[in-house]
């Protein structure tokens, strides 16, 4: 399914804080994520179904997983969908423990409590040494984010140069990476993307 088809098929439920990325941004993000992977990588898209759809549409990986609360998205890829509720941060398949190479997460709520619960899961599933985290959130809570995501493998955070775009949401958003060099992501878009494909 393409991102355009997905955006038509799945309306945003604002009670669940669902604001979909624009097709252009989701595609750009997917290509950057893919550039961090090998063919055997495991990638967990947490709370960001549009990013998962764009990733699987442009350059699918067997090891891609979608961890999401909204069960509507199970139909996208039944074997890759993992029900995830941030209020049950320890509830995830054992096979993910310490094995995920890249986590992409867009926490639904812009507060410390939500991020603490998300972190509890991420720290359990991310590979302890080679794991990378891409975090999408609002710069309005940047100080909180830097304080919480403060050490490997989830930090310290480096703000990328990616401009995060949503279809219906005009709020300022940004993207941070947990590894040295993440700050270069998005600096020279077309050049880097050309090199990674
Ligand atoms: C801010 S949206 C991010 C979506 C992203 N912009 C995209 O286009 O893919 C947050 C996501 O968190 C999910 N969510 C809402 N409540 C949740 C919960 N309790 N646990 C886990 N995820 C939740 C929503 O369904 C939504 O997909």
GROMACS .gro file of C-alpha atoms and ligand atoms in nm:
model
  224
    1UNK     CA    1   0.000   0.000   0.000
    2UNK     CA    2   0.133   0.345  -0.088
    3UNK     CA    3   0.125   0.631   0.163
    4UNK     CA    4  -0.136   0.809  -0.048
    5UNK     CA    5  -0.361   0.500  -0.039
    6UNK     CA    6  -0.302   0.464   0.336
    7UNK     CA    7  -0.390   0.829   0.401
    8UNK     CA    8  -0.717   0.782   0.212
    9UNK     CA    9  -0.803   0.453   0.383
   10UNK     CA   10  -0.720   0.547   0.744
   11UNK     CA   11  -0.864   0.866   0.889
   12UNK     CA   12  -0.687   1.035   1.178
   13UNK     CA   13  -0.835   0.967   1.522
   14UNK     CA   14  -0.742   1.278   1.716
   15UNK     CA   15  -0.842   1.113   2.046
   16UNK     CA   16  -0.541   0.889   1.984
   17UNK     CA   17  -0.329   1.187   1.884
   18UNK     CA   18  -0.309   1.063   1.525
   19UNK     CA   19  -0.161   1.315   1.287
   20UNK     CA   20  -0.020   1.156   0.974
   21UNK     CA   21   0.300   1.267   0.806
   22UNK     CA   22   0.279   1.411   0.459
   23UNK     CA   23   0.353   1.158   0.186
   24UNK     CA   24   0.670   1.345   0.091
   25UNK     CA   25   0.803   1.346   0.446
   26UNK     CA   26   0.711   0.984   0.520
   27UNK     CA   27   0.892   0.880   0.204
   28UNK     CA   28   1.200   1.087   0.290
   29UNK     CA   29   1.207   0.947   0.644
   30UNK     CA   30   1.169   0.591   0.515
   31UNK     CA   31   1.468   0.632   0.288
   32UNK     CA   32   1.685   0.766   0.570
   33UNK     CA   33   1.582   0.480   0.795
   34UNK     CA   34   1.662   0.234   0.517
   35UNK     CA   35   2.008   0.389   0.483
   36UNK     CA   36   2.074   0.283   0.846
   37UNK     CA   37   1.985  -0.080   0.774
   38UNK     CA   38   2.124  -0.392   0.615
   39UNK     CA   39   1.898  -0.654   0.459
   40UNK     CA   40   1.894  -0.844   0.788
   41UNK     CA   41   1.815  -0.549   1.016
   42UNK     CA   42   1.523  -0.543   1.253
   43UNK     CA   43   1.340  -0.209   1.254
   44UNK     CA   44   1.064  -0.124   1.499
   45UNK     CA   45   0.827   0.154   1.400
   46UNK     CA   46   0.660   0.253   1.728
   47UNK     CA   47   0.350   0.471   1.714
   48UNK     CA   48   0.422   0.583   1.358
   49UNK     CA   49   0.215   0.379   1.112
   50UNK     CA   50   0.268   0.619   0.821
   51UNK     CA   51   0.643   0.578   0.851
   52UNK     CA   52   0.602   0.199   0.849
   53UNK     CA   53   0.381   0.212   0.538
   54UNK     CA   54   0.626   0.439   0.353
   55UNK     CA   55   0.917   0.217   0.452
   56UNK     CA   56   0.755  -0.105   0.339
   57UNK     CA   57   0.629   0.057   0.020
   58UNK     CA   58   0.960   0.204  -0.091
   59UNK     CA   59   1.215  -0.051   0.026
   60UNK     CA   60   1.059  -0.332   0.230
   61UNK     CA   61   1.253  -0.529   0.487
   62UNK     CA   62   1.159  -0.866   0.630
   63UNK     CA   63   1.260  -0.742   0.975
   64UNK     CA   64   1.030  -0.438   0.983
   65UNK     CA   65   0.770  -0.432   1.261
   66UNK     CA   66   0.489  -0.191   1.349
   67UNK     CA   67   0.422  -0.151   1.722
   68UNK     CA   68   0.092   0.034   1.744
   69UNK     CA   69  -0.208   0.076   1.973
   70UNK     CA   70  -0.470   0.119   1.700
   71UNK     CA   71  -0.564  -0.231   1.588
   72UNK     CA   72  -0.692  -0.101   1.253
   73UNK     CA   73  -0.336  -0.121   1.128
   74UNK     CA   74  -0.310  -0.496   1.175
   75UNK     CA   75  -0.450  -0.537   0.824
   76UNK     CA   76  -0.151  -0.356   0.679
   77UNK     CA   77   0.077  -0.650   0.753
   78UNK     CA   78  -0.070  -0.905   0.996
   79UNK     CA   79   0.264  -1.080   1.057
   80UNK     CA   80   0.451  -0.757   1.118
   81UNK     CA   81   0.193  -0.582   1.336
   82UNK     CA   82   0.254  -0.595   1.712
   83UNK     CA   83  -0.016  -0.456   1.942
   84UNK     CA   84   0.149  -0.200   2.167
   85UNK     CA   85   0.009   0.006   2.452
   86UNK     CA   86   0.255   0.244   2.614
   87UNK     CA   87   0.069   0.190   2.942
   88UNK     CA   88   0.194  -0.170   2.929
   89UNK     CA   89   0.559  -0.097   2.848
   90UNK     CA   90   0.683  -0.446   2.936
   91UNK     CA   91   0.431  -0.615   2.711
   92UNK     CA   92   0.607  -0.700   2.384
   93UNK     CA   93   0.711  -1.026   2.212
   94UNK     CA   94   1.018  -1.181   2.374
   95UNK     CA   95   1.183  -1.218   2.033
   96UNK     CA   96   1.229  -0.841   2.021
   97UNK     CA   97   1.429  -0.824   2.345
   98UNK     CA   98   1.769  -0.665   2.281
   99UNK     CA   99   1.742  -0.738   1.910
  100UNK     CA  100   1.614  -0.426   1.735
  101UNK     CA  101   1.870  -0.239   1.523
  102UNK     CA  102   1.665   0.076   1.463
  103UNK     CA  103   1.368   0.211   1.658
  104UNK     CA  104   1.165   0.491   1.503
  105UNK     CA  105   0.921   0.637   1.755
  106UNK     CA  106   0.673   0.923   1.755
  107UNK     CA  107   0.523   0.925   2.107
  108UNK     CA  108   0.152   1.016   2.102
  109UNK     CA  109   0.158   1.267   2.384
  110UNK     CA  110   0.403   1.549   2.445
  111UNK     CA  111   0.489   1.494   2.808
  112UNK     CA  112   0.746   1.338   3.038
  113UNK     CA  113   0.527   1.050   3.158
  114UNK     CA  114   0.459   0.927   2.805
  115UNK     CA  115   0.825   0.943   2.714
  116UNK     CA  116   0.928   0.757   3.030
  117UNK     CA  117   0.693   0.470   2.941
  118UNK     CA  118   0.815   0.464   2.580
  119UNK     CA  119   1.176   0.461   2.702
  120UNK     CA  120   1.101   0.163   2.925
  121UNK     CA  121   1.005  -0.037   2.616
  122UNK     CA  122   1.278   0.099   2.390
  123UNK     CA  123   1.552   0.014   2.640
  124UNK     CA  124   1.432  -0.346   2.645
  125UNK     CA  125   1.401  -0.400   2.270
  126UNK     CA  126   1.691  -0.197   2.129
  127UNK     CA  127   2.017  -0.379   2.068
  128UNK     CA  128   2.243  -0.259   2.353
  129UNK     CA  129   2.545  -0.169   2.138
  130UNK     CA  130   2.448  -0.127   1.774
  131UNK     CA  131   2.091  -0.006   1.833
  132UNK     CA  132   1.991   0.335   1.700
  133UNK     CA  133   1.691   0.545   1.796
  134UNK     CA  134   1.515   0.803   1.579
  135UNK     CA  135   1.274   1.011   1.786
  136UNK     CA  136   1.011   1.241   1.634
  137UNK     CA  137   0.850   1.491   1.866
  138UNK     CA  138   0.794   1.857   1.938
  139UNK     CA  139   1.081   2.095   2.010
  140UNK     CA  140   0.850   2.245   2.275
  141UNK     CA  141   0.960   1.959   2.504
  142UNK     CA  142   1.319   1.941   2.383
  143UNK     CA  143   1.465   1.999   2.731
  144UNK     CA  144   1.265   1.708   2.870
  145UNK     CA  145   1.373   1.489   2.580
  146UNK     CA  146   1.742   1.566   2.631
  147UNK     CA  147   1.709   1.489   3.001
  148UNK     CA  148   1.529   1.157   2.951
  149UNK     CA  149   1.710   1.024   2.645
  150UNK     CA  150   2.049   1.090   2.795
  151UNK     CA  151   2.266   0.783   2.750
  152UNK     CA  152   2.341   0.499   2.509
  153UNK     CA  153   2.171   0.341   2.329
  154UNK     CA  154   1.889   0.598   2.339
  155UNK     CA  155   2.100   0.912   2.370
  156UNK     CA  156   2.240   1.163   2.402
  157UNK     CA  157   2.013   1.303   2.134
  158UNK     CA  158   2.138   1.491   1.829
  159UNK     CA  159   1.884   1.699   1.641
  160UNK     CA  160   1.876   1.609   1.273
  161UNK     CA  161   1.818   1.859   0.994
  162UNK     CA  162   1.504   1.680   0.879
  163UNK     CA  163   1.201   1.906   0.843
  164UNK     CA  164   0.909   1.704   0.976
  165UNK     CA  165   0.589   1.765   0.777
  166UNK     CA  166   0.235   1.655   0.860
  167UNK     CA  167  -0.071   1.671   0.638
  168UNK     CA  168  -0.312   1.834   0.884
  169UNK     CA  169  -0.089   1.951   1.168
  170UNK     CA  170   0.104   2.274   1.140
  171UNK     CA  171   0.283   2.243   1.478
  172UNK     CA  172   0.658   2.256   1.478
  173UNK     CA  173   0.808   1.907   1.490
  174UNK     CA  174   1.162   1.776   1.479
  175UNK     CA  175   1.360   1.454   1.462
  176UNK     CA  176   1.650   1.346   1.685
  177UNK     CA  177   1.892   1.056   1.654
  178UNK     CA  178   2.074   0.878   1.937
  179UNK     CA  179   2.412   0.839   1.770
  180UNK     CA  180   2.700   1.070   1.684
  181UNK     CA  181   2.649   1.176   1.322
  182UNK     CA  182   2.269   1.183   1.338
  183UNK     CA  183   2.292   1.562   1.325
  184UNK     CA  184   2.397   1.530   0.958
  185UNK     CA  185   2.074   1.356   0.857
  186UNK     CA  186   1.878   1.579   0.623
  187UNK     CA  187   2.160   1.829   0.567
  188UNK     CA  188   2.189   1.769   0.195
  189UNK     CA  189   1.876   1.575   0.119
  190UNK     CA  190   1.892   1.474  -0.245
  191UNK     CA  191   2.266   1.409  -0.239
  192UNK     CA  192   2.244   1.166   0.055
  193UNK     CA  193   1.931   0.995  -0.068
  194UNK     CA  194   2.087   0.939  -0.407
  195UNK     CA  195   2.388   0.778  -0.242
  196UNK     CA  196   2.180   0.546  -0.025
  197UNK     CA  197   1.961   0.395  -0.295
  198LIG     C1  198   0.159   1.143   1.726
  198LIG     S1  199   0.094   0.996   1.640
  198LIG     C2  200   0.230   0.968   1.536
  198LIG     C3  201   0.188   0.922   1.399
  198LIG     C4  202   0.287   0.962   1.292
  198LIG     N1  203   0.285   1.106   1.276
  198LIG     C5  204   0.254   0.893   1.162
  198LIG     O1  205   0.209   0.961   1.068
  198LIG     O2  206   0.280   0.773   1.150
  198LIG     C6  207   0.107   0.884   1.769
  198LIG     C7  208   0.065   0.740   1.746
  198LIG     O3  209   0.055   0.680   1.876
  198LIG     C8  210  -0.055   0.592   1.878
  198LIG     N2  211  -0.106   0.580   2.016
  198LIG     C9  212  -0.210   0.645   2.073
  198LIG     N3  213  -0.228   0.601   2.199
  198LIG    C10  214  -0.133   0.506   2.223
  198LIG    C11  215  -0.100   0.423   2.334
  198LIG     N4  216  -0.168   0.427   2.448
  198LIG     N5  217   0.004   0.338   2.321
  198LIG    C12  218   0.076   0.331   2.208
  198LIG     N6  219   0.049   0.407   2.099
  198LIG    C13  220  -0.054   0.494   2.106
  198LIG    C14  221  -0.156   0.652   1.783
  198LIG     O4  222  -0.246   0.555   1.734
  198LIG    C15  223  -0.066   0.715   1.675
  198LIG     O5  224  -0.046   0.626   1.568
   0.00000   0.00000   0.00000
